[in-house]
């Protein structure tokens, strides 16, 4: 078989080769059957600038259509000398077939402008493909370091290129609040900015000591949602509460337990948390109402991770809440609070999505859990009857260092090599069939304490995100040698797309 077909990432289910090749030419037409028009528009825009092939509507070149007999996200891609035929179980399936088509063309077809006149040839073959998991996610932390909208859109494009379908957007944290909320102006005036301080380091934490900030307007967020939707990616927003809230408390001290300081300038976990009184709950409901208006997906993230109870031990409002609700102590405040948020989301037809800490004391029924603290919480979540997204830090935290080489630019976390990420399986050993069915899929998390630019995000995310894509798209039996053999040709695609990935030979001397 030829190189593009044998270097696809993620690896398709089944490929059969035949004789001849299809040649994309200036006159090649594209016909889109009902339900595939949007995908055809996207493919035209994706291929036009670099190939000069405008793919005008018409018969006889590339044809897209829906086929209800195919799996929802599955596709059949038939490349013959006379034409290309993409059939999908849904528009998403057709979109994945079209993404595969992009990978099959010479890498120059992926550039933003024409540097080659072709020929744009694809050897004849047939691919039958479908994903293993419904949730193929990636988290982007835009709270620790704000990323301009254009960088977020580019990241979405790269995720879609690897057939991922969820962007978990971490929008708020101790170190910054990144969304405009009508009626709460101090969130963007105060909570979105942090000032210089805390130069130096503590343990492996390195502080950059730089002022930093930024936020997304409502129109920015709507653009992100629409751009992602056009690439069959659902954006799952997260507003982290009741911990990781220092930025909001800096803006509105009445939400806290007496803390009157600034937006946090150190990494790590703040002990300044929400006071979970009526005013704080009203604030959270107002923020979630706005988030529900902007993000149409069913799941809304409320975070829930790493919430120290230190302040709740002495806070009058926490004590009042504990006695009014008949709770056994401060440790029962977070589950009580999470249950109120779940009720509020349910009243708006949405479901709560939270980190595995929400399992402590019982997560609200119907909540979807992001299991991050190693492998055990995935099992815990399904045994408690919850759907779960597996994102164990020890397997898929892309902020973690890629080798033990002292030259790695972000030497944090445990070492997580390309091979380690490739070996990830979202379903832990020992689950029954019905338990395993609750594992929606997996997610790679890009935390950005140490990634202050799109370039640094590229470096941490690639090529490990390519390996991750295969763990959630492909079957459980995987072969790292085969993946490694396909990777160089795929890196040529990333070069054409302008991705600043980590070279396979070792770290860059930064
Ligand atoms: C833990 S994962 C966190 C994040 C940090 C990350 C750093 C999770 C729910 N919480 O706040 O950014 O570790 O690797």
Short mmCIF file of C-alpha atoms and ligand atoms in Angstrom, two decimals:
data_model
loop_
_atom_site.label_atom_id
_atom_site.label_comp_id
_atom_site.label_asym_id
_atom_site.label_seq_id
_atom_site.Cartn_x
_atom_site.Cartn_y
_atom_site.Cartn_z
CA UNK A 1 0.00 0.00 0.00
CA UNK A 2 1.00 3.58 -0.56
CA UNK A 3 2.21 6.04 2.02
CA UNK A 4 -0.79 8.33 2.71
CA UNK A 5 -3.13 5.40 3.14
CA UNK A 6 -0.75 3.61 5.50
CA UNK A 7 0.03 6.71 7.57
CA UNK A 8 -3.44 7.82 8.63
CA UNK A 9 -3.85 8.94 12.26
CA UNK A 10 -6.04 7.83 13.91
CA UNK A 11 -5.74 4.48 12.17
CA UNK A 12 -8.97 3.56 10.35
CA UNK A 13 -10.76 0.25 10.98
CA UNK A 14 -10.39 -1.30 7.53
CA UNK A 15 -8.59 -0.32 4.35
CA UNK A 16 -8.67 -2.14 0.98
CA UNK A 17 -6.55 -0.94 -1.90
CA UNK A 18 -7.38 -1.14 -5.61
CA UNK A 19 -5.84 -0.03 -8.90
CA UNK A 20 -5.39 3.52 -10.17
CA UNK A 21 -5.79 6.88 -8.49
CA UNK A 22 -8.18 9.81 -8.23
CA UNK A 23 -6.82 13.19 -9.26
CA UNK A 24 -8.24 16.35 -7.71
CA UNK A 25 -8.24 19.06 -10.37
CA UNK A 26 -9.39 22.65 -10.80
CA UNK A 27 -12.51 21.39 -12.54
CA UNK A 28 -13.34 18.71 -9.94
CA UNK A 29 -16.87 19.19 -8.65
CA UNK A 30 -18.41 18.36 -5.28
CA UNK A 31 -21.99 17.24 -4.83
CA UNK A 32 -23.60 17.21 -1.40
CA UNK A 33 -26.75 15.19 -0.81
CA UNK A 34 -29.27 16.51 1.74
CA UNK A 35 -27.77 16.69 5.23
CA UNK A 36 -24.18 17.02 4.03
CA UNK A 37 -24.22 20.59 2.67
CA UNK A 38 -22.42 22.07 5.68
CA UNK A 39 -19.63 19.48 5.51
CA UNK A 40 -19.21 20.17 1.80
CA UNK A 41 -18.88 23.90 2.53
CA UNK A 42 -16.27 23.20 5.17
CA UNK A 43 -14.26 20.92 2.84
CA UNK A 44 -14.37 23.50 0.04
CA UNK A 45 -12.99 26.14 2.39
CA UNK A 46 -10.39 23.73 3.76
CA UNK A 47 -8.99 22.59 0.41
CA UNK A 48 -9.48 25.61 -1.83
CA UNK A 49 -6.66 27.96 -0.80
CA UNK A 50 -3.83 25.43 -0.98
CA UNK A 51 -4.96 23.35 -3.98
CA UNK A 52 -6.69 25.97 -6.09
CA UNK A 53 -9.50 23.43 -6.54
CA UNK A 54 -12.71 25.26 -5.77
CA UNK A 55 -14.91 22.15 -5.76
CA UNK A 56 -17.93 23.85 -7.34
CA UNK A 57 -21.25 22.09 -6.90
CA UNK A 58 -21.82 19.45 -9.57
CA UNK A 59 -21.82 15.74 -10.35
CA UNK A 60 -18.93 13.49 -11.17
CA UNK A 61 -16.11 14.44 -8.77
CA UNK A 62 -16.52 14.09 -5.02
CA UNK A 63 -19.91 13.02 -3.71
CA UNK A 64 -21.13 13.18 -0.11
CA UNK A 65 -24.22 11.51 1.25
CA UNK A 66 -25.82 10.15 4.40
CA UNK A 67 -26.31 6.43 4.82
CA UNK A 68 -28.56 5.54 7.78
CA UNK A 69 -27.20 1.99 7.79
CA UNK A 70 -23.76 3.19 8.87
CA UNK A 71 -22.87 3.82 12.54
CA UNK A 72 -23.70 7.43 13.52
CA UNK A 73 -20.12 8.67 13.46
CA UNK A 74 -18.89 6.07 10.97
CA UNK A 75 -18.09 6.57 7.31
CA UNK A 76 -17.24 4.76 4.10
CA UNK A 77 -14.70 6.47 1.87
CA UNK A 78 -14.40 5.12 -1.65
CA UNK A 79 -11.63 6.53 -3.79
CA UNK A 80 -11.70 5.38 -7.42
CA UNK A 81 -10.14 6.92 -10.56
CA UNK A 82 -13.62 8.11 -11.60
CA UNK A 83 -14.56 9.81 -8.34
CA UNK A 84 -14.59 9.95 -4.55
CA UNK A 85 -17.62 8.86 -2.62
CA UNK A 86 -18.03 9.68 1.10
CA UNK A 87 -20.99 8.15 2.93
CA UNK A 88 -21.57 8.80 6.62
CA UNK A 89 -24.05 7.58 9.23
CA UNK A 90 -24.58 11.28 10.04
CA UNK A 91 -23.06 14.59 9.01
CA UNK A 92 -20.37 13.87 11.63
CA UNK A 93 -19.49 10.62 9.87
CA UNK A 94 -19.24 12.43 6.52
CA UNK A 95 -17.05 15.04 8.22
CA UNK A 96 -14.66 12.33 9.47
CA UNK A 97 -14.54 10.84 5.98
CA UNK A 98 -13.65 14.29 4.64
CA UNK A 99 -10.93 14.67 7.30
CA UNK A 100 -9.47 11.36 6.18
CA UNK A 101 -9.55 12.65 2.60
CA UNK A 102 -7.50 15.69 3.69
CA UNK A 103 -4.89 13.39 5.25
CA UNK A 104 -4.71 11.36 2.03
CA UNK A 105 -3.72 14.35 -0.10
CA UNK A 106 -0.10 15.51 -0.19
CA UNK A 107 0.66 17.61 2.96
CA UNK A 108 0.91 20.79 0.88
CA UNK A 109 -2.89 20.56 0.50
CA UNK A 110 -3.11 21.41 4.23
CA UNK A 111 -1.32 24.74 3.94
CA UNK A 112 -3.06 28.10 4.05
CA UNK A 113 -1.92 29.14 0.60
CA UNK A 114 -0.83 27.45 -2.62
CA UNK A 115 2.84 26.52 -2.75
CA UNK A 116 2.40 23.62 -5.13
CA UNK A 117 0.44 22.98 -8.30
CA UNK A 118 -0.14 19.35 -7.33
CA UNK A 119 -0.82 16.87 -8.77
CA UNK A 120 -3.34 16.21 -5.99
CA UNK A 121 -3.51 12.47 -6.35
CA UNK A 122 -5.07 9.88 -4.07
CA UNK A 123 -4.46 6.18 -4.78
CA UNK A 124 -7.66 4.19 -5.19
CA UNK A 125 -8.90 2.33 -2.11
CA UNK A 126 -11.84 1.91 0.21
CA UNK A 127 -11.92 2.76 3.92
CA UNK A 128 -14.58 1.66 6.39
CA UNK A 129 -14.19 3.43 9.69
CA UNK A 130 -15.96 4.29 12.95
CA UNK A 131 -14.88 5.42 16.41
CA UNK A 132 -14.72 3.23 19.49
CA UNK A 133 -15.85 5.94 21.95
CA UNK A 134 -18.51 8.65 21.83
CA UNK A 135 -16.43 11.07 23.97
CA UNK A 136 -13.09 11.88 22.39
CA UNK A 137 -12.18 14.93 24.37
CA UNK A 138 -9.47 17.42 25.03
CA UNK A 139 -9.40 19.99 27.82
CA UNK A 140 -7.92 23.41 27.23
CA UNK A 141 -7.20 25.52 30.31
CA UNK A 142 -7.69 29.13 29.24
CA UNK A 143 -7.88 30.29 32.86
CA UNK A 144 -4.22 29.97 33.89
CA UNK A 145 -3.17 31.52 30.59
CA UNK A 146 -5.69 33.27 28.42
CA UNK A 147 -5.60 32.32 24.74
CA UNK A 148 -6.91 34.72 22.11
CA UNK A 149 -9.97 33.48 20.23
CA UNK A 150 -7.91 32.85 17.08
CA UNK A 151 -5.67 30.43 19.03
CA UNK A 152 -8.68 28.61 20.44
CA UNK A 153 -10.17 28.23 16.94
CA UNK A 154 -6.88 26.89 15.64
CA UNK A 155 -6.72 24.40 18.51
CA UNK A 156 -10.27 23.27 17.67
CA UNK A 157 -9.25 22.77 14.04
CA UNK A 158 -6.32 20.59 15.11
CA UNK A 159 -8.50 18.56 17.47
CA UNK A 160 -11.01 18.00 14.65
CA UNK A 161 -8.19 16.98 12.31
CA UNK A 162 -7.60 14.10 14.75
CA UNK A 163 -11.33 13.26 14.91
CA UNK A 164 -11.80 14.45 18.50
CA UNK A 165 -15.33 15.66 19.27
CA UNK A 166 -15.36 17.37 22.69
CA UNK A 167 -13.55 20.50 23.81
CA UNK A 168 -13.72 20.84 27.60
CA UNK A 169 -13.05 24.54 28.09
CA UNK A 170 -11.74 25.36 31.58
CA UNK A 171 -12.89 28.98 31.80
CA UNK A 172 -12.28 30.04 35.39
CA UNK A 173 -9.79 29.37 38.14
CA UNK A 174 -8.01 30.99 41.11
CA UNK A 175 -5.65 32.75 38.70
CA UNK A 176 -8.17 34.19 36.28
CA UNK A 177 -11.81 34.46 35.17
CA UNK A 178 -12.26 34.41 31.41
CA UNK A 179 -15.93 35.04 30.65
CA UNK A 180 -18.03 38.13 30.53
CA UNK A 181 -21.27 37.69 32.52
CA UNK A 182 -23.97 40.37 32.11
CA UNK A 183 -24.67 42.16 35.39
CA UNK A 184 -21.38 41.12 37.02
CA UNK A 185 -18.92 43.69 35.63
CA UNK A 186 -16.21 43.16 38.24
CA UNK A 187 -15.62 39.65 36.87
CA UNK A 188 -14.05 41.14 33.76
CA UNK A 189 -12.78 44.36 35.37
CA UNK A 190 -11.05 42.62 38.27
CA UNK A 191 -11.17 38.81 38.15
CA UNK A 192 -9.76 38.51 34.61
CA UNK A 193 -6.43 40.14 35.51
CA UNK A 194 -3.55 39.20 37.74
CA UNK A 195 -0.59 41.35 38.62
CA UNK A 196 3.12 40.78 39.01
CA UNK A 197 4.33 39.09 42.14
CA UNK A 198 5.68 35.79 43.41
CA UNK A 199 8.77 35.49 41.28
CA UNK A 200 10.74 32.32 41.81
CA UNK A 201 9.66 28.82 42.55
CA UNK A 202 8.30 26.47 45.16
CA UNK A 203 8.91 22.76 44.62
CA UNK A 204 8.35 22.14 40.94
CA UNK A 205 6.05 25.14 40.63
CA UNK A 206 7.66 27.99 38.74
CA UNK A 207 5.96 31.36 38.78
CA UNK A 208 6.50 33.62 35.85
CA UNK A 209 5.93 36.80 37.85
CA UNK A 210 4.20 38.46 34.91
CA UNK A 211 0.97 40.41 34.87
CA UNK A 212 -1.51 38.55 32.73
CA UNK A 213 -5.14 38.58 31.74
CA UNK A 214 -7.94 38.56 29.22
CA UNK A 215 -11.49 37.37 28.81
CA UNK A 216 -13.97 36.26 26.18
CA UNK A 217 -16.96 38.41 25.37
CA UNK A 218 -20.27 36.66 24.81
CA UNK A 219 -19.79 37.07 21.05
CA UNK A 220 -16.31 35.51 21.34
CA UNK A 221 -17.81 32.47 23.09
CA UNK A 222 -20.60 32.19 20.54
CA UNK A 223 -17.98 32.22 17.77
CA UNK A 224 -16.00 29.45 19.51
CA UNK A 225 -19.18 27.35 19.89
CA UNK A 226 -20.21 27.83 16.24
CA UNK A 227 -16.73 27.17 14.88
CA UNK A 228 -16.52 23.99 16.94
CA UNK A 229 -20.02 22.89 15.90
CA UNK A 230 -19.06 23.22 12.23
CA UNK A 231 -16.28 20.71 13.03
CA UNK A 232 -18.58 18.39 14.99
CA UNK A 233 -16.99 19.35 18.29
CA UNK A 234 -19.17 20.05 21.32
CA UNK A 235 -17.79 22.65 23.68
CA UNK A 236 -18.35 21.67 27.31
CA UNK A 237 -17.81 24.83 29.36
CA UNK A 238 -16.51 24.67 32.91
CA UNK A 239 -16.86 27.24 35.67
CA UNK A 240 -14.93 25.76 38.56
CA UNK A 241 -16.74 25.94 41.94
CA UNK A 242 -16.83 26.02 44.97
CA UNK A 243 -13.00 25.82 45.05
CA UNK A 244 -10.64 27.35 42.46
CA UNK A 245 -12.72 30.54 42.88
CA UNK A 246 -10.20 33.04 44.24
CA UNK A 247 -10.37 35.28 41.15
CA UNK A 248 -14.15 35.71 41.50
CA UNK A 249 -13.81 36.27 45.26
CA UNK A 250 -11.18 38.94 44.59
CA UNK A 251 -13.83 40.71 42.49
CA UNK A 252 -16.75 40.12 44.85
CA UNK A 253 -15.38 39.51 48.38
CA UNK A 254 -18.89 38.85 49.71
CA UNK A 255 -18.72 35.48 47.92
CA UNK A 256 -15.82 34.39 50.16
CA UNK A 257 -15.18 33.74 53.81
CA UNK A 258 -13.49 37.01 54.72
CA UNK A 259 -10.70 36.91 52.13
CA UNK A 260 -9.99 40.39 50.76
CA UNK A 261 -6.95 39.74 48.57
CA UNK A 262 -6.18 39.80 44.86
CA UNK A 263 -6.52 37.30 42.03
CA UNK A 264 -4.08 34.51 42.86
CA UNK A 265 -0.60 34.87 41.39
CA UNK A 266 0.83 31.50 42.46
CA UNK A 267 -0.11 28.14 40.95
CA UNK A 268 -1.41 25.34 43.16
CA UNK A 269 -4.66 25.31 45.10
CA UNK A 270 -6.09 28.33 46.89
CA UNK A 271 -7.81 27.80 50.21
CA UNK A 272 -10.01 30.83 49.56
CA UNK A 273 -13.26 29.21 48.44
CA UNK A 274 -16.92 30.22 48.07
CA UNK A 275 -18.89 30.58 51.30
CA UNK A 276 -21.83 28.60 49.81
CA UNK A 277 -24.34 30.98 51.43
CA UNK A 278 -27.51 32.15 49.63
CA UNK A 279 -25.74 35.07 47.89
CA UNK A 280 -22.94 32.80 46.62
CA UNK A 281 -25.50 30.30 45.34
CA UNK A 282 -27.42 33.07 43.57
CA UNK A 283 -24.15 34.19 41.99
CA UNK A 284 -23.41 30.65 40.76
CA UNK A 285 -26.92 30.26 39.37
CA UNK A 286 -26.66 33.58 37.52
CA UNK A 287 -23.31 32.56 36.02
CA UNK A 288 -24.64 29.14 35.02
CA UNK A 289 -27.74 30.71 33.47
CA UNK A 290 -25.51 32.79 31.24
CA UNK A 291 -23.30 29.81 30.44
CA UNK A 292 -26.42 27.80 29.48
CA UNK A 293 -27.50 30.64 27.17
CA UNK A 294 -24.18 30.60 25.35
CA UNK A 295 -23.30 26.88 25.29
CA UNK A 296 -26.03 24.70 23.78
CA UNK A 297 -24.62 21.31 24.84
CA UNK A 298 -26.39 19.19 27.43
CA UNK A 299 -23.44 19.05 29.83
CA UNK A 300 -22.31 22.03 31.88
CA UNK A 301 -19.11 21.75 33.92
CA UNK A 302 -19.08 23.01 37.51
CA UNK A 303 -15.55 21.78 38.29
CA UNK A 304 -15.74 20.67 41.92
CA UNK A 305 -12.09 19.64 42.18
CA UNK A 306 -9.63 20.41 44.94
CA UNK A 307 -11.85 22.37 47.33
CA UNK A 308 -10.16 22.72 50.72
CA UNK A 309 -12.58 22.96 53.67
CA UNK A 310 -10.16 24.97 55.85
CA UNK A 311 -12.13 28.23 55.66
CA UNK A 312 -15.45 26.47 56.21
CA UNK A 313 -14.33 25.29 59.63
CA UNK A 314 -14.41 28.85 61.02
CA UNK A 315 -16.76 30.70 58.69
CA UNK A 316 -20.02 31.91 60.29
CA UNK A 317 -21.93 31.51 57.03
CA UNK A 318 -20.65 27.94 56.59
CA UNK A 319 -21.66 27.09 60.16
CA UNK A 320 -25.09 28.58 59.59
CA UNK A 321 -25.53 26.50 56.43
CA UNK A 322 -24.37 23.33 58.19
CA UNK A 323 -26.91 23.74 60.97
CA UNK A 324 -29.75 24.97 58.71
CA UNK A 325 -29.37 21.96 56.39
CA UNK A 326 -28.67 19.46 59.18
CA UNK A 327 -25.25 18.54 57.74
CA UNK A 328 -22.70 16.56 59.73
CA UNK A 329 -19.87 19.03 59.17
CA UNK A 330 -17.87 21.10 56.66
CA UNK A 331 -17.11 18.03 54.54
CA UNK A 332 -20.83 17.76 53.69
CA UNK A 333 -21.03 21.31 52.38
CA UNK A 334 -19.59 20.60 48.93
CA UNK A 335 -21.93 17.67 48.13
CA UNK A 336 -24.86 19.78 49.34
CA UNK A 337 -23.76 22.68 47.14
CA UNK A 338 -23.16 20.45 44.09
CA UNK A 339 -26.65 18.98 44.48
CA UNK A 340 -28.15 22.50 44.39
CA UNK A 341 -26.24 23.27 41.19
CA UNK A 342 -27.40 19.99 39.64
CA UNK A 343 -31.03 20.88 40.45
CA UNK A 344 -30.59 24.28 38.87
CA UNK A 345 -29.06 22.82 35.72
CA UNK A 346 -31.81 20.18 35.54
CA UNK A 347 -34.43 22.97 35.69
CA UNK A 348 -32.82 24.28 32.49
CA UNK A 349 -32.69 20.85 30.83
CA UNK A 350 -28.97 20.40 31.40
CA UNK A 351 -26.79 17.89 33.21
CA UNK A 352 -23.93 18.52 35.61
CA UNK A 353 -20.39 17.57 34.64
CA UNK A 354 -17.74 17.59 37.38
CA UNK A 355 -14.35 16.26 38.45
CA UNK A 356 -14.24 13.02 40.43
CA UNK A 357 -14.16 14.86 43.78
CA UNK A 358 -17.95 15.20 43.34
CA UNK A 359 -18.25 11.47 44.04
CA UNK A 360 -17.34 12.10 47.70
CA UNK A 361 -20.57 12.08 49.67
CA UNK A 362 -22.51 11.01 46.55
CA UNK A 363 -22.69 12.86 43.23
CA UNK A 364 -26.10 14.08 42.02
CA UNK A 365 -28.01 11.47 39.97
CA UNK A 366 -27.30 11.83 36.27
CA UNK A 367 -24.05 13.74 36.84
CA UNK A 368 -21.23 12.88 34.43
CA UNK A 369 -17.84 12.50 36.09
CA UNK A 370 -14.40 13.42 34.74
CA UNK A 371 -12.14 10.90 36.48
CA UNK A 372 -8.66 12.39 36.83
CA UNK A 373 -6.97 11.19 40.03
CA UNK A 374 -5.38 8.08 38.58
CA UNK A 375 -7.34 5.04 37.40
CA UNK A 376 -9.47 4.27 40.47
CA UNK A 377 -12.10 7.05 40.17
CA UNK A 378 -13.25 5.73 36.77
CA UNK A 379 -14.18 2.45 38.42
CA UNK A 380 -15.65 4.25 41.44
CA UNK A 381 -17.84 6.43 39.19
CA UNK A 382 -19.33 3.59 37.15
CA UNK A 383 -19.93 1.49 40.27
CA UNK A 384 -21.86 4.47 41.65
CA UNK A 385 -23.94 4.37 38.44
CA UNK A 386 -22.46 7.45 36.75
CA UNK A 387 -21.35 7.94 33.20
CA UNK A 388 -17.68 8.80 33.24
CA UNK A 389 -14.98 10.32 31.06
CA UNK A 390 -11.57 8.82 31.86
CA UNK A 391 -8.75 11.38 31.99
CA UNK A 392 -6.26 9.99 34.52
CA UNK A 393 -3.42 12.42 35.17
CA UNK A 394 -0.87 9.60 35.05
CA UNK A 395 -1.93 8.72 31.48
CA UNK A 396 -3.21 11.78 29.61
CA UNK A 397 -2.09 15.04 31.30
CA UNK A 398 -0.33 16.77 28.45
CA UNK A 399 1.11 19.47 30.72
CA UNK A 400 3.27 16.72 32.23
CA UNK A 401 6.81 16.41 30.93
CA UNK A 402 7.45 14.25 27.87
CA UNK A 403 10.78 12.84 29.04
CA UNK A 404 13.29 13.05 31.89
CA UNK A 405 15.62 15.14 29.75
CA UNK A 406 16.50 18.28 31.77
CA UNK A 407 15.87 20.26 28.59
CA UNK A 408 12.12 19.67 28.66
CA UNK A 409 10.56 23.15 28.75
CA UNK A 410 7.91 22.21 31.33
CA UNK A 411 9.51 19.64 33.60
CA UNK A 412 6.37 19.20 35.75
CA UNK A 413 4.29 16.18 36.69
CA UNK A 414 5.25 12.59 36.24
CA UNK A 415 6.94 11.64 33.00
CA UNK A 416 4.44 10.90 30.26
CA UNK A 417 6.00 9.78 27.01
CA UNK A 418 4.35 9.37 23.63
CA UNK A 419 4.32 5.60 24.24
CA UNK A 420 2.70 6.08 27.66
CA UNK A 421 -0.14 8.13 26.15
CA UNK A 422 -0.55 5.62 23.32
CA UNK A 423 -0.92 2.82 25.92
CA UNK A 424 -3.91 4.56 27.59
CA UNK A 425 -7.23 2.74 27.61
CA UNK A 426 -10.26 4.63 28.94
CA UNK A 427 -11.81 1.41 30.28
CA UNK A 428 -9.98 0.20 33.39
CA UNK A 429 -9.40 -3.51 33.86
CA UNK A 430 -11.98 -5.46 35.83
CA UNK A 431 -15.22 -3.73 34.77
CA UNK A 432 -18.28 -5.74 33.82
CA UNK A 433 -19.83 -5.18 30.39
CA UNK A 434 -22.57 -2.96 31.81
CA UNK A 435 -20.07 -0.98 33.88
CA UNK A 436 -17.79 -0.51 30.86
CA UNK A 437 -20.78 0.84 28.91
CA UNK A 438 -20.86 3.81 31.33
CA UNK A 439 -17.37 4.86 30.21
CA UNK A 440 -18.22 7.48 27.60
CA UNK A 441 -14.63 7.75 26.47
CA UNK A 442 -11.42 9.54 27.29
CA UNK A 443 -10.03 13.02 27.44
CA UNK A 444 -6.53 14.48 27.30
CA UNK A 445 -6.07 17.54 29.51
CA UNK A 446 -3.89 20.52 28.62
CA UNK A 447 -3.40 22.56 31.81
CA UNK A 448 -1.57 25.77 31.12
CA UNK A 449 0.18 26.96 34.27
CA UNK A 450 3.44 26.71 32.32
CA UNK A 451 2.10 27.22 28.79
CA UNK A 452 1.74 30.92 28.11
CA UNK A 453 1.33 30.78 24.34
CA UNK A 454 -0.15 28.70 21.54
CA UNK A 455 3.40 27.71 20.66
CA UNK A 456 3.96 26.17 24.08
CA UNK A 457 0.57 24.45 23.91
CA UNK A 458 1.54 22.96 20.54
CA UNK A 459 4.76 21.66 22.04
CA UNK A 460 3.06 19.90 24.95
CA UNK A 461 0.05 18.68 22.99
CA UNK A 462 1.75 17.30 19.89
CA UNK A 463 2.46 14.65 18.94
CA UNK A 464 0.98 13.16 22.14
CA UNK A 465 -2.54 14.27 21.15
CA UNK A 466 -2.09 12.26 17.92
CA UNK A 467 -1.39 9.16 20.04
CA UNK A 468 -4.33 10.00 22.31
CA UNK A 469 -6.67 10.33 19.33
CA UNK A 470 -5.90 6.77 18.41
CA UNK A 471 -6.68 5.52 21.95
CA UNK A 472 -10.23 6.89 21.76
CA UNK A 473 -10.95 6.35 18.06
CA UNK A 474 -9.28 3.02 17.41
CA UNK A 475 -9.88 -0.46 18.77
CA UNK A 476 -8.37 -1.54 22.13
CA UNK A 477 -5.68 -3.67 20.46
CA UNK A 478 -3.07 -1.19 19.30
CA UNK A 479 0.48 -1.41 18.10
CA UNK A 480 2.96 1.31 19.08
CA UNK A 481 5.50 0.17 16.48
CA UNK A 482 2.85 0.59 13.77
CA UNK A 483 1.87 4.01 15.13
CA UNK A 484 5.54 5.07 15.22
CA UNK A 485 5.98 3.99 11.61
CA UNK A 486 2.99 6.11 10.56
CA UNK A 487 3.98 9.14 12.62
CA UNK A 488 6.71 10.73 10.44
CA UNK A 489 4.32 11.10 7.49
CA UNK A 490 1.74 12.55 9.89
CA UNK A 491 4.28 15.01 11.30
CA UNK A 492 4.74 16.28 7.73
CA UNK A 493 1.00 17.09 7.84
CA UNK A 494 1.47 18.93 11.15
CA UNK A 495 4.39 20.84 9.57
CA UNK A 496 2.10 21.93 6.75
CA UNK A 497 -0.50 23.00 9.33
CA UNK A 498 2.14 25.04 11.18
CA UNK A 499 2.09 23.04 14.42
CA UNK A 500 5.07 23.56 16.75
CA UNK A 501 5.17 19.97 18.01
CA UNK A 502 7.94 18.44 20.12
CA UNK A 503 10.46 16.74 17.81
CA UNK A 504 10.74 12.98 18.23
CA UNK A 505 14.49 13.38 18.68
CA UNK A 506 14.19 15.27 21.96
CA UNK A 507 13.40 18.64 23.48
CA UNK A 508 14.07 21.93 21.78
CA UNK A 509 16.77 23.97 23.51
CA UNK A 510 14.47 26.59 25.05
C1 LIG B 1 -4.82 19.32 38.87
S1 LIG B 1 -7.03 18.02 37.19
C2 LIG B 1 -5.86 20.19 38.60
C3 LIG B 1 -5.59 21.43 37.83
C4 LIG B 1 -4.12 21.63 37.57
C5 LIG B 1 -3.47 20.32 37.17
C6 LIG B 1 -2.02 20.45 36.84
C7 LIG B 1 -7.82 18.94 38.12
C8 LIG B 1 -9.22 18.70 38.19
N1 LIG B 1 -7.18 19.89 38.85
O1 LIG B 1 -6.14 22.53 38.51
O2 LIG B 1 -3.97 22.58 36.56
O3 LIG B 1 -3.63 19.38 38.23
O4 LIG B 1 -1.53 19.29 36.25
#
